[in-house]
CSV table of C-alpha atoms and ligand atoms in Angstrom, one decimal:
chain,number,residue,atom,x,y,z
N,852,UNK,CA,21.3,-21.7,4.6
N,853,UNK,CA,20.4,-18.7,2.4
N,854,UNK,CA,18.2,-15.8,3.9
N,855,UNK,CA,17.0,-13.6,1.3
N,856,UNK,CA,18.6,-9.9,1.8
N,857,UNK,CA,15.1,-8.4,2.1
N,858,UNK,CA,13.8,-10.9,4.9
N,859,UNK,CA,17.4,-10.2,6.7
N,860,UNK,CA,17.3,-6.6,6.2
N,861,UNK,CA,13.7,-6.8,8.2
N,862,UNK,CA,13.0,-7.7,11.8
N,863,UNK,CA,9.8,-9.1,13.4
N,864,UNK,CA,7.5,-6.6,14.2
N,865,UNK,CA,8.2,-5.1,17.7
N,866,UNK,CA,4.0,-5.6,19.0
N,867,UNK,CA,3.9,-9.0,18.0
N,868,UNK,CA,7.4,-10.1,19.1
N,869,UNK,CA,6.0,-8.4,22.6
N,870,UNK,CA,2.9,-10.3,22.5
N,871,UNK,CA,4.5,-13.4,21.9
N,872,UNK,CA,7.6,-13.1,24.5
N,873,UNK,CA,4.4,-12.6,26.9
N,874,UNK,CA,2.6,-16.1,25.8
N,875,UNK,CA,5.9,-17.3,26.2
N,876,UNK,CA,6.1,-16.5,29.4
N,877,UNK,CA,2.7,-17.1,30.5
N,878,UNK,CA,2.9,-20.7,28.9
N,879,UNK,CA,6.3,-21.1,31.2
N,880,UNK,CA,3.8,-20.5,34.0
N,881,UNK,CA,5.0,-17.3,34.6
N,882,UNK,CA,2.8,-14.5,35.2
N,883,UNK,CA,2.6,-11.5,32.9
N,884,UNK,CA,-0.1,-8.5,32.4
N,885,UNK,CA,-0.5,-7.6,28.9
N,886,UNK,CA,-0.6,-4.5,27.8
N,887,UNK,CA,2.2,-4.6,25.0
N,888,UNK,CA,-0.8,-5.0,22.3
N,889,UNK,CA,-5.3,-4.3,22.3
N,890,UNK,CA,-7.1,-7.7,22.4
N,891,UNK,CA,-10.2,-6.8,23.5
N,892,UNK,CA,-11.7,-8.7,26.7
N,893,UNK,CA,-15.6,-8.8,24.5
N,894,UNK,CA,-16.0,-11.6,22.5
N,895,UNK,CA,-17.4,-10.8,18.9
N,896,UNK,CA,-20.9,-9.6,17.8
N,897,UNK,CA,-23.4,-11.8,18.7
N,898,UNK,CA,-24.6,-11.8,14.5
N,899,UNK,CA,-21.2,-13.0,13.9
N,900,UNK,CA,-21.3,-16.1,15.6
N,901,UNK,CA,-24.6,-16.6,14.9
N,902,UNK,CA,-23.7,-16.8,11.1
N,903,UNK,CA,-20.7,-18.8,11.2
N,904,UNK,CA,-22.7,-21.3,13.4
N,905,UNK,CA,-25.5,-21.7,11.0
N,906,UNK,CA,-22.9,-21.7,8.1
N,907,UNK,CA,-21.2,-24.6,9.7
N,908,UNK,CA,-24.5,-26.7,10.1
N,909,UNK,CA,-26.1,-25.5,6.8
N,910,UNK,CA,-22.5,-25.4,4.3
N,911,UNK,CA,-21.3,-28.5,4.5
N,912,UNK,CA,-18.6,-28.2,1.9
N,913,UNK,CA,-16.8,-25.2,2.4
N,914,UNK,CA,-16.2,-24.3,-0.7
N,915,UNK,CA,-12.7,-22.2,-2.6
N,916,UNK,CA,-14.4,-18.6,-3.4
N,917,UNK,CA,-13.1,-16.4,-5.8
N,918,UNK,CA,-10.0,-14.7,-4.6
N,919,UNK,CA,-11.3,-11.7,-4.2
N,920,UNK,CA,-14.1,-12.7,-2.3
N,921,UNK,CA,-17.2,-13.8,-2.8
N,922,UNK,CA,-19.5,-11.5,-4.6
N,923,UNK,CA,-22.6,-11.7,-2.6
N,924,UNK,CA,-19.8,-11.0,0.5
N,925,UNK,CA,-18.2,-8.0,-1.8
N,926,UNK,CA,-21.9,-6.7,-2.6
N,927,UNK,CA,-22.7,-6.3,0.8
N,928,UNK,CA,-19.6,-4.6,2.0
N,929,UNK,CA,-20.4,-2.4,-0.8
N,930,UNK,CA,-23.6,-1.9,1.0
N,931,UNK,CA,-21.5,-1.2,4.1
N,932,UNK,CA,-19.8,1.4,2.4
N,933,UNK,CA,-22.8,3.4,0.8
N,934,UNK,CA,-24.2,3.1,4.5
N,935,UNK,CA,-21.4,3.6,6.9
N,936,UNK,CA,-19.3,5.8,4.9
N,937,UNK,CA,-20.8,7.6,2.2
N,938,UNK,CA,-19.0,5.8,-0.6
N,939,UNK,CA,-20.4,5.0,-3.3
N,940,UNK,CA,-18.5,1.4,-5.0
N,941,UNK,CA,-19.1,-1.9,-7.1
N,942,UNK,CA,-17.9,-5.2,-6.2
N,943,UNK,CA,-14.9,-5.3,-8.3
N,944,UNK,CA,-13.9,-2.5,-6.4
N,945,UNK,CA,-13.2,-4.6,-2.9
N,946,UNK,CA,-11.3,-7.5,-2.0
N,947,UNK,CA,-11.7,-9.7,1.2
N,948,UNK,CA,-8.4,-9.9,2.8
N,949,UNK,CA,-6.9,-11.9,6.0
N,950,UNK,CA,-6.9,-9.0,8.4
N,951,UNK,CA,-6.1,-5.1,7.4
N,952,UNK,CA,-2.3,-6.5,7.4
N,953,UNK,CA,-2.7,-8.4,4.2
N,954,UNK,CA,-5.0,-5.6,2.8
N,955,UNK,CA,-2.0,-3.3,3.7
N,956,UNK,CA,1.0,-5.6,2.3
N,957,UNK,CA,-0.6,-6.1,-1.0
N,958,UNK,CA,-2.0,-2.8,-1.4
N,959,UNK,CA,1.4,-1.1,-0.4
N,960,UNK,CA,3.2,-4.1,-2.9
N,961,UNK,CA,0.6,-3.9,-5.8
N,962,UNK,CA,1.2,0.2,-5.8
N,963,UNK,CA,5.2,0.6,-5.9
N,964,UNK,CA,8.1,-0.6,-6.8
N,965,UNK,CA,11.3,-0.9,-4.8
N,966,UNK,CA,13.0,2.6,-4.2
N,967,UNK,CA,9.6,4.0,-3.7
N,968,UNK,CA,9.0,6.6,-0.7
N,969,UNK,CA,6.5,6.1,1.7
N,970,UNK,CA,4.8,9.0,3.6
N,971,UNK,CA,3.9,7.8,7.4
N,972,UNK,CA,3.5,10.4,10.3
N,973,UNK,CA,4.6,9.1,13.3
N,974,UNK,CA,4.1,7.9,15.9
N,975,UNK,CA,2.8,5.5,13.6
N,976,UNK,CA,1.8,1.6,13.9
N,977,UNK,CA,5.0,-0.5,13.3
N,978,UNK,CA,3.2,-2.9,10.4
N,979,UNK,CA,3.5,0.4,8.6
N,980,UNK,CA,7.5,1.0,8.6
N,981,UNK,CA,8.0,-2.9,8.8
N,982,UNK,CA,6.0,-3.4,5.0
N,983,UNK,CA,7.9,-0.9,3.5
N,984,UNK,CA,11.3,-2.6,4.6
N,985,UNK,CA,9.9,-6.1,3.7
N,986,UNK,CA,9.2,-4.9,0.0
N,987,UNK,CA,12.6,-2.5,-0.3
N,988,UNK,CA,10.5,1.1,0.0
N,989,UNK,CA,11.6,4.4,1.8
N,990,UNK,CA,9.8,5.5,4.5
N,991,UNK,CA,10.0,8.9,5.1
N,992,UNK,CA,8.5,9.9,8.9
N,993,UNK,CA,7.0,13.1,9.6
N,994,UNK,CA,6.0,14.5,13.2
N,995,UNK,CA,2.0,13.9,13.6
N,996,UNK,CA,0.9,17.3,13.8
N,997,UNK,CA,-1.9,18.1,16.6
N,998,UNK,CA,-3.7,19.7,13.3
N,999,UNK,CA,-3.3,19.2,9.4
N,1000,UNK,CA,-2.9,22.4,7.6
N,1001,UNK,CA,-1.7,22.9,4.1
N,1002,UNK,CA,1.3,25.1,5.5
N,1003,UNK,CA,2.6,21.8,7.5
N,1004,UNK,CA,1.6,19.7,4.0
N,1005,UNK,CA,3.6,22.4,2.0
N,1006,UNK,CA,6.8,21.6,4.4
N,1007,UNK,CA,6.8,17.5,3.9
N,1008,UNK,CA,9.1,15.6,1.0
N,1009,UNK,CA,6.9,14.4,-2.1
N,1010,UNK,CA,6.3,10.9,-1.7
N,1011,UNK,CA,4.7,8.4,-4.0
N,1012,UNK,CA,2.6,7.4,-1.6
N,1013,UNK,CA,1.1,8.8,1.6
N,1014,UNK,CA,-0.3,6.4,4.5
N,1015,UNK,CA,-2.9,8.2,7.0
N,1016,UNK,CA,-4.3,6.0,9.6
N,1017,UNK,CA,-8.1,7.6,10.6
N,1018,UNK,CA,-8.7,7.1,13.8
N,1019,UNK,CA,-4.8,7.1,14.5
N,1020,UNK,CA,-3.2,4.4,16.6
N,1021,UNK,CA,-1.6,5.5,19.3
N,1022,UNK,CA,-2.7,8.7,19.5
N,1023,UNK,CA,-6.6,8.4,19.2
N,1024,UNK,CA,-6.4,11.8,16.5
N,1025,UNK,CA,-9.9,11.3,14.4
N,1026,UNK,CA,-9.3,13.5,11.3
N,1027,UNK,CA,-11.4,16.3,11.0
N,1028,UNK,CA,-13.3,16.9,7.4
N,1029,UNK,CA,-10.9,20.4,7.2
N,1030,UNK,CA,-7.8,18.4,7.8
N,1031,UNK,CA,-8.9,15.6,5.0
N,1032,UNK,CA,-9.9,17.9,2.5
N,1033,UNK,CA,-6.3,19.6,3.6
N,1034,UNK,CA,-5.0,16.5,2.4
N,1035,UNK,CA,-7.0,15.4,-0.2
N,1036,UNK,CA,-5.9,18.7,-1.7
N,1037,UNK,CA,-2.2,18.6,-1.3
N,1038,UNK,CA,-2.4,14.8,-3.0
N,1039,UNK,CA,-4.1,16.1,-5.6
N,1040,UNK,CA,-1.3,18.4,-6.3
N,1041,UNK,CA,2.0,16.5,-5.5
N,1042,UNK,CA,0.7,13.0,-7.3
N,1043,UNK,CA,1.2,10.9,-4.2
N,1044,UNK,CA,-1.2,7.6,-4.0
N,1045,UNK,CA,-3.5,7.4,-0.4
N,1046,UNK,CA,-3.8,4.5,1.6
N,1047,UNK,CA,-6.0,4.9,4.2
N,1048,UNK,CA,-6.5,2.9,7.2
N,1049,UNK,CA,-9.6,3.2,8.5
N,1050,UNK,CA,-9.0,-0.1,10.9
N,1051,UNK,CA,-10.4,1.6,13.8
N,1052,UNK,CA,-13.4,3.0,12.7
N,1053,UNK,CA,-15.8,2.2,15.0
N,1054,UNK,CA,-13.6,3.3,18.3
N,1055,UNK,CA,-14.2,6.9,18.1
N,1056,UNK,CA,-15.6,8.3,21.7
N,1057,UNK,CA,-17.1,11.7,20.3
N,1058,UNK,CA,-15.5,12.9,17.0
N,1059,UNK,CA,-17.0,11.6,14.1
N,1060,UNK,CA,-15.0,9.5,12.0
N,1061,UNK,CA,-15.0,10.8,8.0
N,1062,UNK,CA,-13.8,8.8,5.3
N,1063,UNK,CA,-11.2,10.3,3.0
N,1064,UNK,CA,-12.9,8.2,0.0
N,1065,UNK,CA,-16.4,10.1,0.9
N,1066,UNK,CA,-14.8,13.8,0.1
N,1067,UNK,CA,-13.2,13.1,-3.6
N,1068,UNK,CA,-13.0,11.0,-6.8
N,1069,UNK,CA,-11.2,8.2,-4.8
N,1070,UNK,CA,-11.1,6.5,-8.3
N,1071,UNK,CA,-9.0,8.9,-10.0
N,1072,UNK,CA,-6.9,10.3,-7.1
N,1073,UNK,CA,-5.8,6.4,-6.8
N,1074,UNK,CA,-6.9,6.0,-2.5
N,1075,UNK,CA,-6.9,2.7,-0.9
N,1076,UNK,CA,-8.9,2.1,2.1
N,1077,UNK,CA,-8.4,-0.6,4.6
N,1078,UNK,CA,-11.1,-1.9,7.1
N,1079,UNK,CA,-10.8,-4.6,9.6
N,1080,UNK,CA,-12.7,-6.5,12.0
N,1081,UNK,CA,-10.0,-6.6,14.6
N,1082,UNK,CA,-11.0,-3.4,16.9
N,1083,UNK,CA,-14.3,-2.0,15.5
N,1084,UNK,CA,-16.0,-5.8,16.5
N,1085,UNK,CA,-13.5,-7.1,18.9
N,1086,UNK,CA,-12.5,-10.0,16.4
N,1087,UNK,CA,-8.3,-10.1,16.3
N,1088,UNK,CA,-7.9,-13.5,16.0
N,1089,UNK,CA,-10.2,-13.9,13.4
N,1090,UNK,CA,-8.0,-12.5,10.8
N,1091,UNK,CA,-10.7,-10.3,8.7
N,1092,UNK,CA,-10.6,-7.1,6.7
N,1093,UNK,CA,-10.9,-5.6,3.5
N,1094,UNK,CA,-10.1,-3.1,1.1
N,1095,UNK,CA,-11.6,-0.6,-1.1
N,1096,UNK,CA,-9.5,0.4,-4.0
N,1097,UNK,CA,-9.5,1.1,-7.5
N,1098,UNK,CA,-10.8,-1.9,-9.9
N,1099,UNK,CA,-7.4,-2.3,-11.8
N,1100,UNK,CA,-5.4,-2.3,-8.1
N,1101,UNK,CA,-7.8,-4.8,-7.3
N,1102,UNK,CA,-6.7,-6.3,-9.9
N,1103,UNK,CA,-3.2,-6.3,-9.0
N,1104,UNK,CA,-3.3,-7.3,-5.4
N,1105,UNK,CA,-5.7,-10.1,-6.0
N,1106,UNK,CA,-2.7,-11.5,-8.7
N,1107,UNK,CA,-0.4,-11.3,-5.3
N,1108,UNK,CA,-3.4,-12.4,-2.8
N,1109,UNK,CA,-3.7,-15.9,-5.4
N,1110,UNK,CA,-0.9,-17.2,-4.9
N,1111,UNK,CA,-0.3,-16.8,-1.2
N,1112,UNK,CA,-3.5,-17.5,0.6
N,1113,UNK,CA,-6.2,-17.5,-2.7
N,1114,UNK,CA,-9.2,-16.5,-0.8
N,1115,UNK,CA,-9.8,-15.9,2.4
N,1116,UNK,CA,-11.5,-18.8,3.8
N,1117,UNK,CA,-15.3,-19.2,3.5
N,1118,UNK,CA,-16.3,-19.0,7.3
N,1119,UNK,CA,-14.3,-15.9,7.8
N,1120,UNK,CA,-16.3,-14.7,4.9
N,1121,UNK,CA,-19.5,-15.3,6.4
N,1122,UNK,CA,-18.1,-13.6,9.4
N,1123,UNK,CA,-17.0,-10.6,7.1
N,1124,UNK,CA,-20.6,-9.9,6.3
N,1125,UNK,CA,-21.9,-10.0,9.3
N,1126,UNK,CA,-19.0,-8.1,11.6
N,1127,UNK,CA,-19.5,-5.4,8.7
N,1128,UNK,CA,-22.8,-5.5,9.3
N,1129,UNK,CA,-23.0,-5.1,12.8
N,1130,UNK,CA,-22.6,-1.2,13.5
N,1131,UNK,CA,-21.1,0.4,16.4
N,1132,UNK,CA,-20.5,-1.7,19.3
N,1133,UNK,CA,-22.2,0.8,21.7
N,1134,UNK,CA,-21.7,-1.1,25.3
N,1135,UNK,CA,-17.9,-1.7,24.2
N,1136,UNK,CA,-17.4,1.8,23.0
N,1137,UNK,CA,-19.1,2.6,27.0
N,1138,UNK,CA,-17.0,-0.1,28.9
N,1139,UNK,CA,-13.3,1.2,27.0
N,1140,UNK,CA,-14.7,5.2,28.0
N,1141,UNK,CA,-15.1,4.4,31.6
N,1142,UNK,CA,-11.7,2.3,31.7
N,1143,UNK,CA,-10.1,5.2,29.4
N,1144,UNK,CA,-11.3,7.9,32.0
N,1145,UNK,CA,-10.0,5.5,35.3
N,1146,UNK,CA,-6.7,5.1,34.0
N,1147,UNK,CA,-6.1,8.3,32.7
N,1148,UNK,CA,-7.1,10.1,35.8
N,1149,UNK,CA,-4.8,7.9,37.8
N,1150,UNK,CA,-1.8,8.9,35.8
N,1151,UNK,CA,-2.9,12.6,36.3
N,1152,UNK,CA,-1.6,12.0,39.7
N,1153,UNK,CA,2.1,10.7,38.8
N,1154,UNK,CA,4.7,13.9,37.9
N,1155,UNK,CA,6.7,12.1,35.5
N,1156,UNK,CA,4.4,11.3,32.2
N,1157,UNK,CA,2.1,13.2,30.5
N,1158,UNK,CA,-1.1,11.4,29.4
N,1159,UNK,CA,-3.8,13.1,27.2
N,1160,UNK,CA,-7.2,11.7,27.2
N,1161,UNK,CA,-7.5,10.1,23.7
N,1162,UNK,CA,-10.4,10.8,21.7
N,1163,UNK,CA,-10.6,6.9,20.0
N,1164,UNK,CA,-9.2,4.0,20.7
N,1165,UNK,CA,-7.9,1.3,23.0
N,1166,UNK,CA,-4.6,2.9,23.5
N,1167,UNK,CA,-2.7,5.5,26.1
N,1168,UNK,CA,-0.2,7.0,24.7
N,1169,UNK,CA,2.1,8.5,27.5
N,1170,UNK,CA,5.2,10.9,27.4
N,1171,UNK,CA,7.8,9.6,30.0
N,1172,UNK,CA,10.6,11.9,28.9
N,1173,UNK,CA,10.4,13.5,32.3
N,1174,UNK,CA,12.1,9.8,33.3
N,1175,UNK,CA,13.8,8.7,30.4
N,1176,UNK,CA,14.4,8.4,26.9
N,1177,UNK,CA,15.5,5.4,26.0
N,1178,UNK,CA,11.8,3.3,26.4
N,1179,UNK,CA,13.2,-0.1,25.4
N,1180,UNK,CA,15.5,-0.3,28.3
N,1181,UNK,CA,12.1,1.5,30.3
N,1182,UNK,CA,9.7,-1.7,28.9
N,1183,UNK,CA,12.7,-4.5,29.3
N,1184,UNK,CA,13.2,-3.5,33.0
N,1185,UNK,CA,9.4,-2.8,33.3
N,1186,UNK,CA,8.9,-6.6,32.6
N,1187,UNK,CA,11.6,-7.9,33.9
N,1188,UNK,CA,10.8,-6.5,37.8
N,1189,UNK,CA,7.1,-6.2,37.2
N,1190,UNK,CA,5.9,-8.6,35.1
N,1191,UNK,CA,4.5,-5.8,33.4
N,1192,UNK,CA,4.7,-5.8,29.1
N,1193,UNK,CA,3.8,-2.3,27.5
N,1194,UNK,CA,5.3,-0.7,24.0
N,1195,UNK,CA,7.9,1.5,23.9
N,1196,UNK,CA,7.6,4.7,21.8
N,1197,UNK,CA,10.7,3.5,20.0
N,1198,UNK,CA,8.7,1.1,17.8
N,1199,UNK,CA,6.6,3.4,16.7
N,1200,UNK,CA,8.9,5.7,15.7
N,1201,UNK,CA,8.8,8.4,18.9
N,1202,UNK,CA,10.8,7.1,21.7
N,1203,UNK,CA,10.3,8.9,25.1
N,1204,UNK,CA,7.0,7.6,25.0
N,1205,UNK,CA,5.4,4.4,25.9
N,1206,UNK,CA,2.1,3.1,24.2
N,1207,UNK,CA,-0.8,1.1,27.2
N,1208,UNK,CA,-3.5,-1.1,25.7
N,1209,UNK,CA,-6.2,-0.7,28.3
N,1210,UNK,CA,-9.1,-3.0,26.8
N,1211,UNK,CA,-7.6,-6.6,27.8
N,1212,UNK,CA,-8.7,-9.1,31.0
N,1213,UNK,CA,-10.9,-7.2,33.6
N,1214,UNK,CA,-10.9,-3.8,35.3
N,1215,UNK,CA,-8.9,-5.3,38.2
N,1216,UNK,CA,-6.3,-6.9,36.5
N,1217,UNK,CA,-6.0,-3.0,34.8
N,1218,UNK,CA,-5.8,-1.6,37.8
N,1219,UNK,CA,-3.1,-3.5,39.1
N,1220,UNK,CA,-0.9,-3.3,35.6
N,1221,UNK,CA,-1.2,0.5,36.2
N,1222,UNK,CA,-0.4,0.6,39.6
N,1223,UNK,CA,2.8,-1.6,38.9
N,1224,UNK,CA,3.7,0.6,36.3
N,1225,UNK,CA,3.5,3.8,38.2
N,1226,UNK,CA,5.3,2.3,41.2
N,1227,UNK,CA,8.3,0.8,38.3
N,1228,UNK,CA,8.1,4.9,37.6
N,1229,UNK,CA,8.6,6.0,41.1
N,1230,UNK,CA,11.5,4.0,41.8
N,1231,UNK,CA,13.0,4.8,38.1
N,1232,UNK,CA,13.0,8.5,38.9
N,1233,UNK,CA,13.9,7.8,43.1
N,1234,UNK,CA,17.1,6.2,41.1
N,1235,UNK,CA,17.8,8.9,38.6
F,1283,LIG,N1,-4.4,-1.0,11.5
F,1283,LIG,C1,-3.9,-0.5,12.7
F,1283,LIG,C2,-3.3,0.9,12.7
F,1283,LIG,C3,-3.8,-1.3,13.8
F,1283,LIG,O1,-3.3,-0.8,14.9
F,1283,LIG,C4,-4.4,-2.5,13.8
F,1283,LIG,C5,-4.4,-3.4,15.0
F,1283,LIG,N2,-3.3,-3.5,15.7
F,1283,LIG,C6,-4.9,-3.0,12.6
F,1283,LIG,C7,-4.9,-2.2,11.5
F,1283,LIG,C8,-5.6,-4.4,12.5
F,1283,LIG,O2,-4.8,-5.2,11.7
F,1283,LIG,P1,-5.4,-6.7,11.5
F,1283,LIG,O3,-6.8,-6.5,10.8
F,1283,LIG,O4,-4.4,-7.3,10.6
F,1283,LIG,O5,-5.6,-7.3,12.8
């Protein structure tokens, strides 16, 4: 049978190929802690099931919206926007997507054309890299500086378009207003197109979180920007985001969007609104510090990574090159003797690093993850 070149060219993406050798293994009956991927242990805002609960007893035909989304849903993301972020947009200026990975496939599809090059700093999340192999584009990587400057901007390849992920996964970098306007400035000059993901929002522990879109003509200098329910409300499975973009790119990705899944469907709609609408998840923001703080403080204690404290997020990003740099055969051995799944650096473009979701199952179950994988460590270096 015939595999298109592009598909066999691509591989699954190295989180969810983790996540799903771990359900595997769990539904074998074997027992696994997770922290390979962030599904957070909080179920979603209460508003959110509220709404879909009343929209199941009060809608009883659920009915096809436009693809876009519908435009009471779009009008009050707009809201959300002028709220939230300081932007100022019409309807036709949003589209409802399944998830920031649709938002991101289309956006990154409806903007290029094979041959294209793709800015990503790195480390960087893999759906980045594996998009731009799935539709034939050039990726060029770039070492995440601690800071933006224009001097670092001045020394990367022109690309036609530039992804910058605010709050960063896995690092936990939230932009500063200086190092967007740094940016802003430098794709005003070269040309390149801006897609911003702005997926983790709402994770920020102290930094403020800026939108690109809020400090220029976001119309004219051609930036996307992607939200999604997934971390900011603790809603992953529900498959929900959105993004703000130009009206004729809104255009173009809703002529790709047709096709493949027409609208998002109505109840994840309803749950669109009200996730958006739901602000900062204060007690969840508290519970991931505390856990953040606990786990980082225990690794303080083990001489062979180096973990900074991140600033947002539900990841750890640790430097094991002390031990080793080769962090697939770290994670596979990891698992294999303690039944413990993490992500090596490698997929996300650094390796000598592995990447620790902290915010799944309870505090204890944590605990013991970290203590496995700091006594996996030991015995790694005792062997070295
Ligand atoms: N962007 C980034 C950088 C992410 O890490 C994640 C969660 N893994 C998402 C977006 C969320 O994607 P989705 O909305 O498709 O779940």
């Amino acid at each position: 049978m015939k595999i298109s070149q592009r598909i066999a060219n691509s591989r699954p993406l190295a989180t969810t190929a983790m996540h799903g050798r771990v359900e595997t293994m769990r539904n074998e009956g074997r027992e696994v802690i997770d922290f390979s991927i962030a599904i957070s242990h909080f179920p979603a805002p209460p508003t959110v099931l509220d709404a879909v609960g009343a929209a199941v007893e009060q809608v009883r035909t659920m009915p096809y919206t436009s693809v876009v989304g519908a435009l009471d849903v779009r009008e009050r993301l707009c809201a959300k926007l002028r709220k939230e972020n300081g932007v100022e947009a019409h309807a036709d200026e949003v589209i409802v997507t399944n998830g920031a990975k649709q938002a991101l496939y289309e956006a990154l599809y409806a903007m290029s054309d094979p041959g294209d090059s793709v800015l990503i700093f790195k480390p960087h999340w893999p759906a980045y890299v594996a998009t731009c192999q799935l539709l034939g584009l050039r990726p060029i990587l770039v070492d995440l500086p601690a800071e933006i400057t224009p001097e670092i901007l001045a020394t990367c390849e022109p690309a036609r378009i530039v992804i910058i992920n605010n709050p960063h996964n896995p690092s936990g970098k939230v932009y500063t207003r200086a190092e967007l306007e740094h940016i802003r400035d430098w794709v005003a000059s070269t040309g390149a197109q801006v897609i911003v993901d702005e997926s983790y929002e709402h994770l920020s522990f102290d930094p403020v979180h800026t939108s690109l879109a809020a400090l220029c003509d976001w119309r004219t200098l051609g930036v996307v920007t992607i939200f999604s329910a997934s971390q900011s409300y603790a809603m992953m499975g529900w498959r929900i985001g959105f993004a703000l973009a130009p009206a004729p790119l809104v255009g173009a990705m809703q002529t790709l969007q047709g096709p493949i899944t027409a609208a998002a469907s109505h109840l994840s709609q309803v749950a669109t609104v009200a996730a958006f609408e739901a602000g900062v998840q204060q007690h969840m923001i508290d519970e991931y510090r505390e856990r953040r703080d606990m786990v980082v403080r225990r690794f303080a204690e083990v001489p062979w990574i180096v973990m900074d404290s991140p600033d947002s997020g539900p990841y750890l990003w640790g430097d094991v090159r002390a031990l080793t740099h080769d962090t697939v055969a770290f994670a596979e051995a990891l698992i294999e003797e303690e039944k413990v799944a993490i992500m090596p650096g490698d997929a996300l473009g650094v390796p000598g690093y592995i990447r620790i979701g902290y915010i799944c199952d309870d505090v204890a179950t944590l605990m013991e993850g970290v203590r496995r994988v700091i006594a996996f460590g030991d015995r790694f270096a005792a062997r070295k």
